[in-house]
XYZ file of C-alpha atoms in Angstrom:
472
model
C -58.560 103.431 45.066
C -55.528 102.222 46.811
C -53.683 102.414 43.485
C -54.691 106.051 43.023
C -53.978 106.847 46.587
C -50.495 105.228 46.573
C -49.554 107.243 43.526
C -50.786 110.416 45.231
C -48.831 109.641 48.495
C -45.635 108.756 46.600
C -45.216 112.506 45.802
C -47.187 114.147 48.680
C -45.664 111.945 51.544
C -41.991 110.982 50.566
C -41.489 109.873 54.248
C -43.522 108.936 57.215
C -41.425 111.108 59.689
C -41.106 111.575 63.490
C -42.043 111.122 66.041
C -41.920 107.326 65.323
C -39.443 107.792 62.516
C -40.965 104.887 60.841
C -39.165 105.589 57.399
C -35.825 105.376 59.206
C -36.258 101.931 60.797
C -34.124 99.164 59.128
C -36.092 96.095 58.028
C -36.503 93.648 60.786
C -34.926 90.059 60.199
C -37.135 87.224 59.591
C -38.905 85.646 62.378
C -39.218 82.614 60.522
C -37.557 79.377 62.065
C -36.736 76.074 60.378
C -38.615 76.035 57.178
C -40.024 73.468 54.817
C -42.134 74.201 51.825
C -43.953 71.761 49.628
C -45.152 73.329 46.375
C -47.970 71.718 44.178
C -49.006 72.529 40.476
C -52.338 74.185 41.294
C -51.387 77.163 43.427
C -51.262 75.239 46.629
C -48.238 75.117 49.022
C -47.872 73.601 52.404
C -45.486 75.687 54.724
C -44.172 74.139 57.880
C -42.311 76.317 60.258
C -40.632 75.403 63.378
C -39.785 78.347 65.712
C -38.004 78.304 69.142
C -40.101 80.614 71.381
C -40.087 81.986 74.972
C -43.433 81.282 76.012
C -44.915 82.345 79.615
C -47.148 80.423 81.960
C -50.938 80.955 81.863
C -53.167 82.849 79.322
C -50.543 84.184 76.651
C -50.804 85.972 73.318
C -48.061 84.802 70.811
C -47.324 86.481 67.337
C -46.067 84.684 64.357
C -44.832 87.485 62.062
C -43.588 86.695 58.411
C -46.344 84.132 57.538
C -47.564 84.022 53.997
C -49.764 87.064 53.125
C -51.888 84.465 51.278
C -52.228 82.058 54.196
C -55.558 80.120 54.417
C -56.261 80.827 58.092
C -58.594 77.847 58.198
C -55.869 75.396 57.498
C -53.571 76.640 60.343
C -52.196 73.834 62.595
C -50.064 74.788 65.557
C -48.300 72.382 68.120
C -46.764 73.702 71.109
C -45.656 71.433 73.972
C -47.652 71.994 77.204
C -49.853 74.820 75.467
C -53.309 74.640 73.825
C -54.642 77.091 71.428
C -57.779 79.272 72.616
C -57.779 81.812 69.705
C -56.123 82.658 66.524
C -56.209 85.748 64.219
C -54.611 86.651 60.898
C -53.552 90.297 60.716
C -53.317 90.915 56.980
C -53.969 94.662 57.028
C -50.262 95.651 56.340
C -48.608 99.080 57.041
C -48.377 101.088 53.857
C -48.641 104.860 53.166
C -52.244 104.130 51.870
C -53.479 102.092 54.915
C -51.751 104.597 57.327
C -53.611 107.461 55.767
C -56.921 105.594 55.556
C -56.617 104.798 59.266
C -56.018 108.444 60.090
C -59.482 109.470 58.865
C -61.027 111.552 61.648
C -57.722 112.088 63.331
C -55.221 114.928 63.241
C -51.711 114.779 61.640
C -48.896 117.262 61.012
C -48.160 118.582 57.520
C -44.580 119.738 56.850
C -44.167 122.024 53.885
C -40.793 123.080 52.490
C -40.387 126.327 50.779
C -38.680 125.460 47.295
C -36.955 128.861 47.218
C -35.616 129.082 50.715
C -35.775 125.567 52.188
C -37.606 126.783 55.059
C -40.134 124.361 56.675
C -43.588 125.145 58.174
C -45.762 122.812 60.249
C -49.462 122.957 60.710
C -51.989 120.419 62.102
C -54.604 118.992 59.883
C -57.480 116.676 60.151
C -58.061 113.793 57.797
C -61.622 114.041 56.466
C -61.576 111.347 53.601
C -59.137 109.406 51.343
C -61.589 108.511 48.742
C -59.628 108.682 45.496
C -57.420 111.416 47.270
C -56.664 113.001 50.415
C -59.237 115.503 51.811
C -57.923 117.523 54.943
C -59.419 120.334 57.255
C -56.523 122.845 57.766
C -57.102 125.994 59.856
C -60.885 125.808 59.208
C -60.761 125.301 55.698
C -60.806 122.201 53.490
C -57.751 121.261 51.441
C -57.034 118.357 48.946
C -53.434 117.048 49.218
C -52.478 117.337 45.598
C -49.950 115.493 43.609
C -48.286 118.639 42.148
C -44.649 118.113 43.047
C -44.494 120.402 45.976
C -42.432 119.058 48.817
C -44.979 118.059 51.675
C -44.681 115.508 54.205
C -47.195 113.949 56.432
C -46.330 113.071 60.039
C -48.426 110.610 62.018
C -48.465 110.578 65.883
C -48.409 106.803 66.040
C -49.083 103.574 64.017
C -52.633 101.997 64.417
C -52.468 98.949 66.375
C -54.531 97.224 63.544
C -51.660 97.706 61.067
C -48.786 95.263 60.761
C -45.352 95.751 59.122
C -45.407 92.097 58.038
C -48.209 89.453 57.578
C -48.707 88.167 61.195
C -50.769 85.284 62.785
C -51.723 86.126 66.473
C -52.432 83.049 68.654
C -53.789 83.164 72.185
C -52.308 80.078 74.131
C -53.285 78.355 77.507
C -49.837 77.424 78.695
C -49.094 75.255 81.692
C -45.508 76.228 82.182
C -43.226 79.063 81.277
C -39.876 78.536 79.145
C -38.352 78.059 75.708
C -39.801 75.421 73.498
C -40.344 74.602 69.780
C -43.720 75.714 68.033
C -44.390 73.813 64.864
C -46.651 75.925 62.746
C -48.390 74.476 59.520
C -50.481 75.977 56.978
C -51.598 75.947 53.290
C -51.027 79.162 51.212
C -51.509 80.466 47.726
C -49.061 82.380 45.703
C -46.438 79.739 45.407
C -46.091 77.798 42.225
C -43.783 75.808 39.913
C -43.451 74.618 36.393
C -40.997 72.495 34.582
C -39.213 73.536 31.335
C -37.006 71.169 29.204
C -34.131 72.064 26.852
C -33.743 69.376 24.215
C -30.417 69.521 21.925
C -31.089 67.219 19.133
C -28.213 65.535 17.125
C -29.706 64.255 13.616
C -26.629 62.505 12.767
C -26.269 60.405 16.000
C -29.760 59.840 16.656
C -29.735 61.214 20.129
C -30.917 64.236 22.322
C -29.401 65.759 25.194
C -32.315 66.822 27.723
C -32.017 69.231 30.417
C -34.872 69.772 33.015
C -35.447 73.038 34.861
C -37.842 73.834 37.652
C -39.194 77.412 37.580
C -40.408 78.577 41.038
C -42.451 81.577 41.498
C -43.592 83.496 44.563
C -46.336 86.055 44.717
C -47.328 85.195 48.320
C -46.319 88.611 49.715
C -43.779 86.867 51.892
C -40.010 85.618 51.381
C -39.229 82.173 52.565
C -35.642 82.018 53.894
C -33.258 79.069 53.624
C -36.204 76.686 53.184
C -36.131 72.979 52.435
C -38.094 72.724 49.246
C -40.070 69.795 47.768
C -42.119 69.819 44.487
C -45.045 67.584 43.879
C -45.932 66.807 40.513
C -49.623 66.654 40.276
C -52.814 68.706 41.110
C -54.103 67.863 44.464
C -58.029 68.243 45.077
C -58.985 71.611 46.411
C -62.412 73.208 47.108
C -61.018 76.647 46.536
C -60.533 78.372 43.220
C -56.976 78.889 42.584
C -56.166 82.621 42.485
C -53.100 82.909 40.227
C -52.703 79.434 38.908
C -51.775 79.647 35.207
C -52.125 76.284 33.407
C -49.650 75.339 30.835
C -50.759 76.930 27.463
C -52.272 74.391 25.152
C -50.805 74.068 21.519
C -53.362 74.631 18.628
C -55.604 71.502 17.672
C -53.813 69.162 15.552
C -50.299 70.036 17.103
C -50.780 68.146 20.373
C -47.963 66.037 21.512
C -48.644 62.322 21.256
C -47.625 60.088 23.977
C -47.847 56.455 24.215
C -47.982 55.727 28.095
C -45.151 53.825 29.617
C -45.285 50.853 32.111
C -41.876 51.327 33.737
C -41.751 52.059 37.561
C -39.588 55.114 38.254
C -37.194 55.079 41.168
C -38.303 58.589 42.235
C -39.936 58.953 45.535
C -43.886 58.990 45.289
C -46.438 60.488 47.688
C -49.635 58.485 46.861
C -50.072 58.883 43.221
C -47.712 61.846 42.743
C -44.046 62.025 42.193
C -41.815 64.093 44.374
C -38.884 66.464 43.170
C -36.820 67.685 46.299
C -34.340 70.398 45.649
C -30.930 69.138 46.512
C -30.000 72.130 48.755
C -31.924 74.710 50.881
C -32.993 77.802 49.024
C -34.564 81.257 49.638
C -37.668 81.815 47.726
C -37.953 85.608 47.782
C -41.231 87.396 47.356
C -42.047 88.561 43.705
C -39.154 86.270 42.333
C -38.657 83.694 39.706
C -35.979 81.119 40.400
C -34.775 78.388 38.149
C -33.147 74.987 39.581
C -31.913 72.069 37.544
C -33.500 68.731 37.978
C -32.709 66.692 35.086
C -29.604 66.261 32.839
C -29.719 63.400 30.425
C -27.111 62.882 27.755
C -27.261 60.797 24.521
C -30.989 59.916 24.787
C -32.024 57.833 21.699
C -34.096 59.984 19.369
C -35.415 60.333 15.825
C -36.919 62.989 13.778
C -39.812 62.539 11.542
C -43.029 63.930 10.143
C -46.624 63.760 10.739
C -49.870 64.912 8.955
C -53.236 64.552 10.329
C -56.191 64.997 7.998
C -59.809 65.982 9.457
C -62.627 63.629 7.869
C -63.583 64.986 4.525
C -60.492 67.335 4.562
C -59.564 68.494 1.151
C -57.015 71.144 -0.128
C -56.510 72.894 -3.394
C -52.722 73.093 -2.362
C -50.279 71.035 -0.499
C -49.867 71.736 3.145
C -46.786 71.449 5.388
C -46.438 68.200 7.531
C -45.458 68.630 11.029
C -41.812 68.149 12.100
C -41.895 65.661 14.921
C -39.146 64.721 17.469
C -39.569 61.293 18.924
C -37.909 59.882 21.994
C -38.644 57.728 25.008
C -38.095 58.441 28.731
C -37.287 54.830 29.326
C -34.259 53.645 31.203
C -33.106 51.669 28.081
C -33.158 54.934 26.001
C -30.902 56.737 28.453
C -33.564 59.026 30.184
C -35.321 56.970 32.744
C -37.490 59.429 34.759
C -41.060 60.439 35.460
C -41.443 63.898 33.671
C -43.557 66.666 35.168
C -45.719 68.601 32.698
C -44.142 71.437 31.105
C -42.665 72.839 27.785
C -40.108 71.221 25.861
C -37.945 73.596 23.670
C -35.966 71.811 20.958
C -32.543 73.094 19.461
C -30.644 71.751 16.626
C -26.780 72.597 16.008
C -26.318 74.520 12.578
C -23.320 74.025 10.158
C -21.220 76.081 12.517
C -21.848 73.943 15.512
C -24.228 76.608 17.029
C -27.400 75.339 18.765
C -30.512 77.021 17.023
C -34.040 77.014 18.280
C -36.364 74.893 16.163
C -39.641 74.592 18.121
C -41.466 73.928 21.164
C -44.492 71.968 22.584
C -45.891 71.008 25.736
C -46.023 67.671 27.573
C -48.352 66.421 30.387
C -47.186 64.461 33.429
C -45.480 61.547 31.565
C -44.892 58.248 33.197
C -41.437 56.449 32.833
C -41.081 54.305 29.911
C -43.623 56.439 27.603
C -42.795 57.165 23.955
C -43.182 60.824 23.217
C -43.911 62.332 19.687
C -43.301 65.976 19.885
C -44.364 68.382 17.166
C -42.023 71.287 16.958
C -43.281 73.188 13.885
C -44.217 72.979 10.128
C -41.782 71.469 7.745
C -40.538 73.525 4.803
C -39.830 70.870 2.274
C -42.245 67.890 3.247
C -45.857 68.606 2.210
C -49.224 66.686 2.012
C -52.204 67.406 -0.341
C -55.348 65.611 0.799
C -58.095 65.420 -1.919
C -61.767 64.081 -1.792
C -61.739 62.335 -5.234
C -65.339 61.147 -5.025
C -68.339 60.924 -2.839
C -71.253 58.769 -3.973
C -74.403 57.666 -2.158
C -74.860 53.938 -1.533
C -78.541 53.397 -0.798
C -80.499 55.598 1.543
C -77.975 56.073 4.352
C -74.498 54.912 3.157
C -71.902 56.998 1.428
C -68.828 55.969 -0.299
C -65.941 58.240 -0.136
C -62.569 57.921 -2.076
C -59.687 59.929 -0.675
C -56.110 60.737 -2.358
C -53.167 61.978 -0.558
C -50.138 63.239 -2.419
C -47.012 63.529 -0.377
C -43.879 65.265 -1.831
C -40.410 65.754 -0.371
C -38.041 68.471 -1.661
C -35.233 67.225 0.655
C -32.046 65.575 -0.589
C -32.814 62.306 1.386
C -35.741 60.215 1.928
C -38.068 60.728 4.757
C -41.136 58.790 6.377
C -44.397 60.534 7.000
C -46.868 59.494 9.481
C -50.126 60.089 7.656
C -53.160 60.118 9.910
C -56.932 60.230 8.532
C -58.994 61.127 11.704
C -62.677 61.428 12.135
C -63.577 57.716 11.724
C -65.192 57.145 14.970
C -68.659 58.367 13.795
C -71.113 57.128 11.110
C -70.082 53.625 11.275
C -66.984 54.142 9.095
C -65.182 51.311 7.354
C -62.093 51.348 5.264
C -62.824 49.110 2.289
C -59.983 49.610 0.162
C -56.489 51.235 0.296
C -53.172 51.045 -2.001
C -50.971 50.883 1.338
C -51.513 48.762 4.535
C -52.789 51.187 7.365
C -52.886 50.669 11.128
C -56.099 51.280 13.260
C -54.542 52.538 16.505
C -57.958 53.504 17.757
C -61.512 53.429 16.437
C -61.176 57.330 15.322
C -58.249 57.298 12.894
C -56.362 55.181 10.314
C -52.456 55.632 10.101
C -50.048 54.988 7.139
C -46.304 54.972 7.685
C -45.402 56.460 4.145
C -41.790 56.361 2.843
C -41.163 59.285 0.487
C -37.922 59.256 -1.568
C -35.469 62.130 -1.874
C -36.787 64.730 -4.230
C -39.754 62.625 -4.922
C -43.386 61.805 -4.065
C -45.709 59.186 -2.934
C -49.414 58.718 -3.340
C -51.927 57.017 -0.754
C -55.559 56.106 -1.842
C -58.177 54.926 0.408
C -61.796 54.203 0.067
C -64.355 54.541 3.030
C -67.857 53.271 3.366
C -69.813 55.489 5.953
C -73.241 55.936 7.148
C -73.263 59.703 6.493
């Protein structure tokens, strides 16, 4: 209903005019003080605001405008020297054309109509009857609907209702033991502030290195601008009993295209808060409402990296035609490799220079929170020239509850240089599966898969055969 009404008022009430001249008032400067904002990954932020206030003696009412419109009032903590909190209220009914008209139901306003031909204005008093999907008025004893027909009509209100606030405001009643100026420290949790990490990786195949830039993307949908704030980002999702209102998790890649990470054991030099890593912004920044802001937090050159290929076959997977292997970029975020930092979850976008030296986009994938020293295998897309055809050659029953399955994998390489394909047969963690014969030695990295590192010559092919004994 508010959306429809706002659209109507946009034409029917182009300005809220005298006697208060609300439309002509310049926006007030922010009442915020010394701000610190800590932003987590799951739509939770901690705002700490230190304001210097003139507070009287005795029982006084103090307003704190410019708090977040998505403040969680139950989390408010206020510390004022020589004063105690008696009561607090969060006034979130904001002053808008829609709310102003809604609060005028049953009251009388002034309509100013302008004759399009002559420019002459006429004024008449009208009582607001309802605003249910539109504005219904009683004018001179008859009922009229304020239509959105483009005619120049303004609505003038005698005053602003006390319950409407121009800005989100926290009101507090204090019991003060003295008068005078003193600092008031306001802390609260809020939704509507979030951040994510994005990475740009420029891979140099000839040198075997990758340059990695990390960017933090801040988003603010809290309804409030936070001015000149010290900003601290926390990588990790803190526990919360509330559902996150606008938290958008990182998109998950399609099954079989997940980034493979071998966890590291290096201790990062970055500051920690419990089990979370902290990423402070180097300078104070203003986080404007309805704004996305990007800030650099990582710039690593010449990180050791290699490109390769990976193909994962599901249990009993068989194909009539060859399928593309995945192109995979492998690098480590260890100190020895040249990166050496704990990486917050985000999307890695990979670029490679073409023959003219121009960086070209070759694919992207996501990583989770990755501890320092980890080895990352990032699938970036399907290879054009490197393909694998898995074939179930035979499947025979061995007794009442055993089966013998023979697999053949044909790998082809149309490139002018040799490649190595990481061939994975998954689905081996059920049915008491045993690999009883193979023409190449495999690795069992876990109970569910067998892995072969298969060299494939330039413009050539390679074949892997394996026989499995299973319960089903």
